């Protein structure tokens, strides 16, 4: 049986199972609590127990002062709830509150997801996980190249970071990665960047649309959405130019079992027909004024796409757009524009 934990001063709540740490429970529940290493080394997840009981069960290198211990301060990454709790801890309310981070991560896996898309899995150091919000992106540097990529994984696990690379677009970094299928080499990670994040407080229905590997961004958002246990309808549209563009289709199908009121629609895009297809999607929205719209689409059609959804009745403030890259953009390590894009913050 889990214990209810309320976080002050935000008022956010989550359930902590006896076998998991308070940090693990918070992140699993979609609560963006302040932390860094998650392994008891840095002390960044210090919090204060205001009510209830908890036990520090796991080994940690960081030493709390006697004053801190006497005033109920604990490390969330090593402490387990033994009753319902009220704790005082910092929570990120927006992307602006997530600190910039930079470190070396190890390649854990490089494998194809389809004929066109490759999965890159990075493992962070024990002392440095990546703290980010769903929908954000980072800059990766390796082999004299740097590239700006969306994070495809859930913020609930900042130690294993997923990225989706497209053959023919993410060269030459991809070529270097494909020679390291057994992992172990290092990649520099810098970020996170971006404000394309979920409006967690909104009670409105959600429509998400992504073209090709823009799905990586929505995958992170949807996994975070699941952790928040939200109940409003969510309709995912995936747009691709061939069957290979619908990679991880089985995952999308499995979300039907995990999310109430979830709908998944894959749509094939004919050449030059992306805007007409977006018009078709707009026409299908049953209650535009009560819908939050998340679009990951090419920059060149972003303004036109926004206007057609506004004409359909979706308020502009409820439309979030992230620009999906459709051309190669691996840049030299010394390039000052690495990561530069109207929808992305420069390094």
PDB file of N, CA, C and O in Angstrom, residues 194-256:
ATOM      1  N   UNK A 194      14.331  24.788 -24.594  1.00  0.00           N
ATOM      2  CA  UNK A 194      12.989  24.728 -25.151  1.00  0.00           C
ATOM      3  C   UNK A 194      11.884  24.906 -24.135  1.00  0.00           C
ATOM      4  O   UNK A 194      12.040  24.578 -22.952  1.00  0.00           O
ATOM      5  N   UNK A 195      10.755  25.412 -24.610  1.00  0.00           N
ATOM      6  CA  UNK A 195       9.578  25.652 -23.769  1.00  0.00           C
ATOM      7  C   UNK A 195       8.347  24.916 -24.292  1.00  0.00           C
ATOM      8  O   UNK A 195       7.223  25.230 -23.914  1.00  0.00           O
ATOM      9  N   UNK A 196       8.563  23.944 -25.175  1.00  0.00           N
ATOM     10  CA  UNK A 196       7.458  23.149 -25.727  1.00  0.00           C
ATOM     11  C   UNK A 196       7.102  22.071 -24.702  1.00  0.00           C
ATOM     12  O   UNK A 196       7.473  20.911 -24.825  1.00  0.00           O
ATOM     13  N   UNK A 197       6.397  22.478 -23.659  1.00  0.00           N
ATOM     14  CA  UNK A 197       6.104  21.587 -22.539  1.00  0.00           C
ATOM     15  C   UNK A 197       4.604  21.505 -22.300  1.00  0.00           C
ATOM     16  O   UNK A 197       3.830  22.342 -22.782  1.00  0.00           O
ATOM     17  N   UNK A 198       4.209  20.502 -21.552  1.00  0.00           N
ATOM     18  CA  UNK A 198       2.796  20.233 -21.310  1.00  0.00           C
ATOM     19  C   UNK A 198       2.200  21.245 -20.331  1.00  0.00           C
ATOM     20  O   UNK A 198       2.823  21.582 -19.324  1.00  0.00           O
ATOM     21  N   UNK A 199       1.003  21.719 -20.638  1.00  0.00           N
ATOM     22  CA  UNK A 199       0.249  22.537 -19.691  1.00  0.00           C
ATOM     23  C   UNK A 199      -0.425  21.588 -18.710  1.00  0.00           C
ATOM     24  O   UNK A 199      -1.529  21.101 -18.938  1.00  0.00           O
ATOM     25  N   UNK A 200       0.269  21.316 -17.613  1.00  0.00           N
ATOM     26  CA  UNK A 200      -0.194  20.280 -16.688  1.00  0.00           C
ATOM     27  C   UNK A 200      -1.488  20.646 -15.977  1.00  0.00           C
ATOM     28  O   UNK A 200      -2.234  19.765 -15.545  1.00  0.00           O
ATOM     29  N   UNK A 201      -1.769  21.930 -15.829  1.00  0.00           N
ATOM     30  CA  UNK A 201      -2.961  22.358 -15.097  1.00  0.00           C
ATOM     31  C   UNK A 201      -4.206  22.409 -15.966  1.00  0.00           C
ATOM     32  O   UNK A 201      -5.318  22.562 -15.459  1.00  0.00           O
ATOM     33  N   UNK A 202      -4.064  22.278 -17.274  1.00  0.00           N
ATOM     34  CA  UNK A 202      -5.197  22.424 -18.175  1.00  0.00           C
ATOM     35  C   UNK A 202      -6.147  21.234 -18.076  1.00  0.00           C
ATOM     36  O   UNK A 202      -5.725  20.084 -18.109  1.00  0.00           O
ATOM     37  N   UNK A 203      -7.460  21.501 -18.007  1.00  0.00           N
ATOM     38  CA  UNK A 203      -8.460  20.424 -18.014  1.00  0.00           C
ATOM     39  C   UNK A 203      -8.949  20.085 -19.411  1.00  0.00           C
ATOM     40  O   UNK A 203      -9.820  19.234 -19.577  1.00  0.00           O
ATOM     41  N   UNK A 204      -8.392  20.763 -20.432  1.00  0.00           N
ATOM     42  CA  UNK A 204      -8.911  20.618 -21.800  1.00  0.00           C
ATOM     43  C   UNK A 204      -8.441  19.321 -22.456  1.00  0.00           C
ATOM     44  O   UNK A 204      -7.444  18.722 -22.064  1.00  0.00           O
ATOM     45  N   UNK A 205      -9.178  18.908 -23.492  1.00  0.00           N
ATOM     46  CA  UNK A 205      -8.760  17.786 -24.333  1.00  0.00           C
ATOM     47  C   UNK A 205      -7.453  18.152 -25.028  1.00  0.00           C
ATOM     48  O   UNK A 205      -7.134  19.331 -25.230  1.00  0.00           O
ATOM     49  N   UNK A 206      -6.696  17.117 -25.411  1.00  0.00           N
ATOM     50  CA  UNK A 206      -5.383  17.327 -26.012  1.00  0.00           C
ATOM     51  C   UNK A 206      -5.344  16.675 -27.392  1.00  0.00           C
ATOM     52  O   UNK A 206      -5.752  15.526 -27.565  1.00  0.00           O
ATOM     53  N   UNK A 207      -4.828  17.420 -28.377  1.00  0.00           N
ATOM     54  CA  UNK A 207      -4.541  16.888 -29.702  1.00  0.00           C
ATOM     55  C   UNK A 207      -3.054  17.109 -29.964  1.00  0.00           C
ATOM     56  O   UNK A 207      -2.552  18.229 -29.831  1.00  0.00           O
ATOM     57  N   UNK A 208      -2.347  16.032 -30.327  1.00  0.00           N
ATOM     58  CA  UNK A 208      -0.923  16.116 -30.626  1.00  0.00           C
ATOM     59  C   UNK A 208      -0.688  15.644 -32.061  1.00  0.00           C
ATOM     60  O   UNK A 208      -1.246  14.624 -32.479  1.00  0.00           O
ATOM     61  N   UNK A 209       0.151  16.390 -32.784  1.00  0.00           N
ATOM     62  CA  UNK A 209       0.433  16.084 -34.179  1.00  0.00           C
ATOM     63  C   UNK A 209       1.938  16.158 -34.397  1.00  0.00           C
ATOM     64  O   UNK A 209       2.568  17.158 -34.027  1.00  0.00           O
ATOM     65  N   UNK A 210       2.515  15.128 -35.008  1.00  0.00           N
ATOM     66  CA  UNK A 210       3.947  15.143 -35.295  1.00  0.00           C
ATOM     67  C   UNK A 210       4.218  14.539 -36.648  1.00  0.00           C
ATOM     68  O   UNK A 210       3.588  13.553 -37.049  1.00  0.00           O
ATOM     69  N   UNK A 211       5.200  15.125 -37.350  1.00  0.00           N
ATOM     70  CA  UNK A 211       5.656  14.580 -38.616  1.00  0.00           C
ATOM     71  C   UNK A 211       6.954  13.811 -38.402  1.00  0.00           C
ATOM     72  O   UNK A 211       7.877  14.303 -37.743  1.00  0.00           O
ATOM     73  N   UNK A 212       7.017  12.577 -38.933  1.00  0.00           N
ATOM     74  CA  UNK A 212       8.242  11.764 -38.939  1.00  0.00           C
ATOM     75  C   UNK A 212       8.868  11.689 -37.544  1.00  0.00           C
ATOM     76  O   UNK A 212       8.182  11.371 -36.588  1.00  0.00           O
ATOM     77  N   UNK A 213      10.180  12.006 -37.404  1.00  0.00           N
ATOM     78  CA  UNK A 213      10.855  11.873 -36.106  1.00  0.00           C
ATOM     79  C   UNK A 213      10.492  12.988 -35.126  1.00  0.00           C
ATOM     80  O   UNK A 213      10.995  13.000 -33.999  1.00  0.00           O
ATOM     81  N   UNK A 214       9.610  13.898 -35.530  1.00  0.00           N
ATOM     82  CA  UNK A 214       9.028  14.815 -34.558  1.00  0.00           C
ATOM     83  C   UNK A 214       8.264  14.050 -33.489  1.00  0.00           C
ATOM     84  O   UNK A 214       7.975  14.582 -32.404  1.00  0.00           O
ATOM     85  N   UNK A 215       7.961  12.786 -33.780  1.00  0.00           N
ATOM     86  CA  UNK A 215       7.311  11.908 -32.800  1.00  0.00           C
ATOM     87  C   UNK A 215       8.140  11.784 -31.524  1.00  0.00           C
ATOM     88  O   UNK A 215       7.586  11.556 -30.440  1.00  0.00           O
ATOM     89  N   UNK A 216       9.463  11.924 -31.606  1.00  0.00           N
ATOM     90  CA  UNK A 216      10.313  11.808 -30.418  1.00  0.00           C
ATOM     91  C   UNK A 216       9.868  12.781 -29.337  1.00  0.00           C
ATOM     92  O   UNK A 216       9.779  12.428 -28.150  1.00  0.00           O
ATOM     93  N   UNK A 217       9.588  14.011 -29.719  1.00  0.00           N
ATOM     94  CA  UNK A 217       9.143  15.021 -28.762  1.00  0.00           C
ATOM     95  C   UNK A 217       7.818  14.626 -28.126  1.00  0.00           C
ATOM     96  O   UNK A 217       7.639  14.729 -26.900  1.00  0.00           O
ATOM     97  N   UNK A 218       6.871  14.171 -28.947  1.00  0.00           N
ATOM     98  CA  UNK A 218       5.559  13.807 -28.412  1.00  0.00           C
ATOM     99  C   UNK A 218       5.628  12.549 -27.564  1.00  0.00           C
ATOM    100  O   UNK A 218       4.849  12.398 -26.614  1.00  0.00           O
ATOM    101  N   UNK A 219       6.536  11.639 -27.865  1.00  0.00           N
ATOM    102  CA  UNK A 219       6.700  10.440 -27.041  1.00  0.00           C
ATOM    103  C   UNK A 219       7.028  10.835 -25.611  1.00  0.00           C
ATOM    104  O   UNK A 219       6.457  10.300 -24.648  1.00  0.00           O
ATOM    105  N   UNK A 220       7.941  11.778 -25.449  1.00  0.00           N
ATOM    106  CA  UNK A 220       8.295  12.250 -24.107  1.00  0.00           C
ATOM    107  C   UNK A 220       7.092  12.891 -23.425  1.00  0.00           C
ATOM    108  O   UNK A 220       6.808  12.624 -22.248  1.00  0.00           O
ATOM    109  N   UNK A 221       6.350  13.726 -24.170  1.00  0.00           N
ATOM    110  CA  UNK A 221       5.174  14.385 -23.594  1.00  0.00           C
ATOM    111  C   UNK A 221       4.115  13.378 -23.172  1.00  0.00           C
ATOM    112  O   UNK A 221       3.502  13.504 -22.099  1.00  0.00           O
ATOM    113  N   UNK A 222       3.876  12.376 -24.011  1.00  0.00           N
ATOM    114  CA  UNK A 222       2.820  11.407 -23.715  1.00  0.00           C
ATOM    115  C   UNK A 222       3.196  10.537 -22.520  1.00  0.00           C
ATOM    116  O   UNK A 222       2.350  10.238 -21.662  1.00  0.00           O
ATOM    117  N   UNK A 223       4.439  10.118 -22.416  1.00  0.00           N
ATOM    118  CA  UNK A 223       4.857   9.321 -21.262  1.00  0.00           C
ATOM    119  C   UNK A 223       4.732  10.141 -19.974  1.00  0.00           C
ATOM    120  O   UNK A 223       4.367   9.610 -18.924  1.00  0.00           O
ATOM    121  N   UNK A 224       5.021  11.433 -20.054  1.00  0.00           N
ATOM    122  CA  UNK A 224       4.815  12.313 -18.901  1.00  0.00           C
ATOM    123  C   UNK A 224       3.328  12.454 -18.595  1.00  0.00           C
ATOM    124  O   UNK A 224       2.912  12.426 -17.433  1.00  0.00           O
ATOM    125  N   UNK A 225       2.517  12.572 -19.635  1.00  0.00           N
ATOM    126  CA  UNK A 225       1.062  12.664 -19.494  1.00  0.00           C
ATOM    127  C   UNK A 225       0.515  11.438 -18.768  1.00  0.00           C
ATOM    128  O   UNK A 225      -0.350  11.550 -17.887  1.00  0.00           O
ATOM    129  N   UNK A 226       1.017  10.264 -19.125  1.00  0.00           N
ATOM    130  CA  UNK A 226       0.595   9.026 -18.466  1.00  0.00           C
ATOM    131  C   UNK A 226       0.937   9.068 -16.980  1.00  0.00           C
ATOM    132  O   UNK A 226       0.125   8.697 -16.123  1.00  0.00           O
ATOM    133  N   UNK A 227       2.145   9.529 -16.661  1.00  0.00           N
ATOM    134  CA  UNK A 227       2.556   9.588 -15.258  1.00  0.00           C
ATOM    135  C   UNK A 227       1.712  10.561 -14.444  1.00  0.00           C
ATOM    136  O   UNK A 227       1.536  10.373 -13.239  1.00  0.00           O
ATOM    137  N   UNK A 228       1.196  11.586 -15.099  1.00  0.00           N
ATOM    138  CA  UNK A 228       0.340  12.551 -14.404  1.00  0.00           C
ATOM    139  C   UNK A 228      -1.058  11.999 -14.152  1.00  0.00           C
ATOM    140  O   UNK A 228      -1.843  12.601 -13.410  1.00  0.00           O
ATOM    141  N   UNK A 229      -1.375  10.857 -14.790  1.00  0.00           N
ATOM    142  CA  UNK A 229      -2.685  10.209 -14.651  1.00  0.00           C
ATOM    143  C   UNK A 229      -3.818  11.158 -15.026  1.00  0.00           C
ATOM    144  O   UNK A 229      -4.857  11.215 -14.363  1.00  0.00           O
ATOM    145  N   UNK A 230      -3.636  11.887 -16.108  1.00  0.00           N
ATOM    146  CA  UNK A 230      -4.672  12.797 -16.580  1.00  0.00           C
ATOM    147  C   UNK A 230      -5.771  12.005 -17.288  1.00  0.00           C
ATOM    148  O   UNK A 230      -5.511  10.940 -17.849  1.00  0.00           O
ATOM    149  N   UNK A 231      -6.969  12.529 -17.264  1.00  0.00           N
ATOM    150  CA  UNK A 231      -8.118  11.753 -17.739  1.00  0.00           C
ATOM    151  C   UNK A 231      -8.791  12.337 -18.976  1.00  0.00           C
ATOM    152  O   UNK A 231      -9.650  11.684 -19.566  1.00  0.00           O
ATOM    153  N   UNK A 232      -8.434  13.544 -19.388  1.00  0.00           N
ATOM    154  CA  UNK A 232      -9.107  14.123 -20.544  1.00  0.00           C
ATOM    155  C   UNK A 232      -8.677  13.425 -21.833  1.00  0.00           C
ATOM    156  O   UNK A 232      -7.613  12.810 -21.882  1.00  0.00           O
ATOM    157  N   UNK A 233      -9.480  13.501 -22.877  1.00  0.00           N
ATOM    158  CA  UNK A 233      -9.152  12.816 -24.134  1.00  0.00           C
ATOM    159  C   UNK A 233      -7.834  13.304 -24.727  1.00  0.00           C
ATOM    160  O   UNK A 233      -7.512  14.494 -24.673  1.00  0.00           O
ATOM    161  N   UNK A 234      -7.089  12.366 -25.307  1.00  0.00           N
ATOM    162  CA  UNK A 234      -5.839  12.688 -26.004  1.00  0.00           C
ATOM    163  C   UNK A 234      -5.866  11.987 -27.356  1.00  0.00           C
ATOM    164  O   UNK A 234      -6.021  10.773 -27.427  1.00  0.00           O
ATOM    165  N   UNK A 235      -5.713  12.764 -28.423  1.00  0.00           N
ATOM    166  CA  UNK A 235      -5.702  12.208 -29.786  1.00  0.00           C
ATOM    167  C   UNK A 235      -4.326  12.473 -30.384  1.00  0.00           C
ATOM    168  O   UNK A 235      -3.909  13.621 -30.543  1.00  0.00           O
ATOM    169  N   UNK A 236      -3.608  11.406 -30.726  1.00  0.00           N
ATOM    170  CA  UNK A 236      -2.294  11.502 -31.351  1.00  0.00           C
ATOM    171  C   UNK A 236      -2.413  11.240 -32.846  1.00  0.00           C
ATOM    172  O   UNK A 236      -2.905  10.184 -33.269  1.00  0.00           O
ATOM    173  N   UNK A 237      -1.952  12.205 -33.657  1.00  0.00           N
ATOM    174  CA  UNK A 237      -1.844  12.037 -35.099  1.00  0.00           C
ATOM    175  C   UNK A 237      -0.360  11.952 -35.453  1.00  0.00           C
ATOM    176  O   UNK A 237       0.426  12.835 -35.084  1.00  0.00           O
ATOM    177  N   UNK A 238       0.019  10.899 -36.174  1.00  0.00           N
ATOM    178  CA  UNK A 238       1.383  10.804 -36.694  1.00  0.00           C
ATOM    179  C   UNK A 238       1.342  10.909 -38.212  1.00  0.00           C
ATOM    180  O   UNK A 238       0.560  10.203 -38.870  1.00  0.00           O
ATOM    181  N   UNK A 239       2.182  11.767 -38.762  1.00  0.00           N
ATOM    182  CA  UNK A 239       2.222  12.016 -40.194  1.00  0.00           C
ATOM    183  C   UNK A 239       3.554  11.517 -40.736  1.00  0.00           C
ATOM    184  O   UNK A 239       4.618  11.856 -40.199  1.00  0.00           O
ATOM    185  N   UNK A 240       3.527  10.717 -41.781  1.00  0.00           N
ATOM    186  CA  UNK A 240       4.754  10.160 -42.359  1.00  0.00           C
ATOM    187  C   UNK A 240       4.595  10.017 -43.861  1.00  0.00           C
ATOM    188  O   UNK A 240       3.487   9.881 -44.387  1.00  0.00           O
ATOM    189  N   UNK A 241       5.726  10.024 -44.560  1.00  0.00           N
ATOM    190  CA  UNK A 241       5.726   9.940 -46.013  1.00  0.00           C
ATOM    191  C   UNK A 241       5.818   8.501 -46.514  1.00  0.00           C
ATOM    192  O   UNK A 241       5.659   8.244 -47.706  1.00  0.00           O
ATOM    193  N   UNK A 242       6.115   7.567 -45.593  1.00  0.00           N
ATOM    194  CA  UNK A 242       6.165   6.142 -45.934  1.00  0.00           C
ATOM    195  C   UNK A 242       5.900   5.342 -44.674  1.00  0.00           C
ATOM    196  O   UNK A 242       5.865   5.883 -43.565  1.00  0.00           O
ATOM    197  N   UNK A 243       5.742   4.031 -44.829  1.00  0.00           N
ATOM    198  CA  UNK A 243       5.460   3.172 -43.676  1.00  0.00           C
ATOM    199  C   UNK A 243       6.576   3.232 -42.642  1.00  0.00           C
ATOM    200  O   UNK A 243       6.322   3.113 -41.433  1.00  0.00           O
ATOM    201  N   UNK A 244       7.823   3.427 -43.081  1.00  0.00           N
ATOM    202  CA  UNK A 244       8.960   3.486 -42.148  1.00  0.00           C
ATOM    203  C   UNK A 244       8.841   4.653 -41.192  1.00  0.00           C
ATOM    204  O   UNK A 244       9.413   4.628 -40.091  1.00  0.00           O
ATOM    205  N   UNK A 245       8.092   5.679 -41.570  1.00  0.00           N
ATOM    206  CA  UNK A 245       7.933   6.844 -40.709  1.00  0.00           C
ATOM    207  C   UNK A 245       7.053   6.600 -39.506  1.00  0.00           C
ATOM    208  O   UNK A 245       7.039   7.408 -38.575  1.00  0.00           O
ATOM    209  N   UNK A 246       6.328   5.467 -39.496  1.00  0.00           N
ATOM    210  CA  UNK A 246       5.473   5.128 -38.354  1.00  0.00           C
ATOM    211  C   UNK A 246       6.175   4.154 -37.420  1.00  0.00           C
ATOM    212  O   UNK A 246       5.554   3.246 -36.872  1.00  0.00           O
ATOM    213  N   UNK A 247       7.478   4.334 -37.245  1.00  0.00           N
ATOM    214  CA  UNK A 247       8.230   3.470 -36.342  1.00  0.00           C
ATOM    215  C   UNK A 247       7.634   3.548 -34.929  1.00  0.00           C
ATOM    216  O   UNK A 247       7.005   4.530 -34.555  1.00  0.00           O
ATOM    217  N   UNK A 248       7.871   2.501 -34.139  1.00  0.00           N
ATOM    218  CA  UNK A 248       7.306   2.376 -32.779  1.00  0.00           C
ATOM    219  C   UNK A 248       5.778   2.449 -32.787  1.00  0.00           C
ATOM    220  O   UNK A 248       5.150   2.887 -31.825  1.00  0.00           O
ATOM    221  N   UNK A 249       5.195   1.973 -33.871  1.00  0.00           N
ATOM    222  CA  UNK A 249       3.740   1.956 -33.947  1.00  0.00           C
ATOM    223  C   UNK A 249       3.102   1.088 -32.878  1.00  0.00           C
ATOM    224  O   UNK A 249       2.021   1.411 -32.368  1.00  0.00           O
ATOM    225  N   UNK A 250       3.760  -0.020 -32.517  1.00  0.00           N
ATOM    226  CA  UNK A 250       3.216  -0.887 -31.472  1.00  0.00           C
ATOM    227  C   UNK A 250       3.145  -0.172 -30.129  1.00  0.00           C
ATOM    228  O   UNK A 250       2.247  -0.422 -29.323  1.00  0.00           O
ATOM    229  N   UNK A 251       4.120   0.721 -29.879  1.00  0.00           N
ATOM    230  CA  UNK A 251       4.084   1.505 -28.644  1.00  0.00           C
ATOM    231  C   UNK A 251       2.856   2.402 -28.626  1.00  0.00           C
ATOM    232  O   UNK A 251       2.154   2.489 -27.604  1.00  0.00           O
ATOM    233  N   UNK A 252       2.584   3.045 -29.750  1.00  0.00           N
ATOM    234  CA  UNK A 252       1.396   3.907 -29.825  1.00  0.00           C
ATOM    235  C   UNK A 252       0.118   3.109 -29.596  1.00  0.00           C
ATOM    236  O   UNK A 252      -0.814   3.578 -28.924  1.00  0.00           O
ATOM    237  N   UNK A 253       0.081   1.908 -30.155  1.00  0.00           N
ATOM    238  CA  UNK A 253      -1.088   1.048 -29.940  1.00  0.00           C
ATOM    239  C   UNK A 253      -1.224   0.666 -28.469  1.00  0.00           C
ATOM    240  O   UNK A 253      -2.333   0.595 -27.930  1.00  0.00           O
ATOM    241  N   UNK A 254      -0.097   0.436 -27.796  1.00  0.00           N
ATOM    242  CA  UNK A 254      -0.139   0.021 -26.388  1.00  0.00           C
ATOM    243  C   UNK A 254      -0.643   1.136 -25.483  1.00  0.00           C
ATOM    244  O   UNK A 254      -1.167   0.868 -24.395  1.00  0.00           O
ATOM    245  N   UNK A 255      -0.489   2.379 -25.908  1.00  0.00           N
ATOM    246  CA  UNK A 255      -0.970   3.494 -25.092  1.00  0.00           C
ATOM    247  C   UNK A 255      -2.481   3.481 -24.953  1.00  0.00           C
ATOM    248  O   UNK A 255      -3.019   4.071 -24.019  1.00  0.00           O
ATOM    249  N   UNK A 256      -3.169   2.808 -25.879  1.00  0.00           N
ATOM    250  CA  UNK A 256      -4.619   2.715 -25.737  1.00  0.00           C
ATOM    251  C   UNK A 256      -5.006   2.023 -24.430  1.00  0.00           C
ATOM    252  O   UNK A 256      -6.038   2.327 -23.834  1.00  0.00           O
TER     253      UNK A 256
END
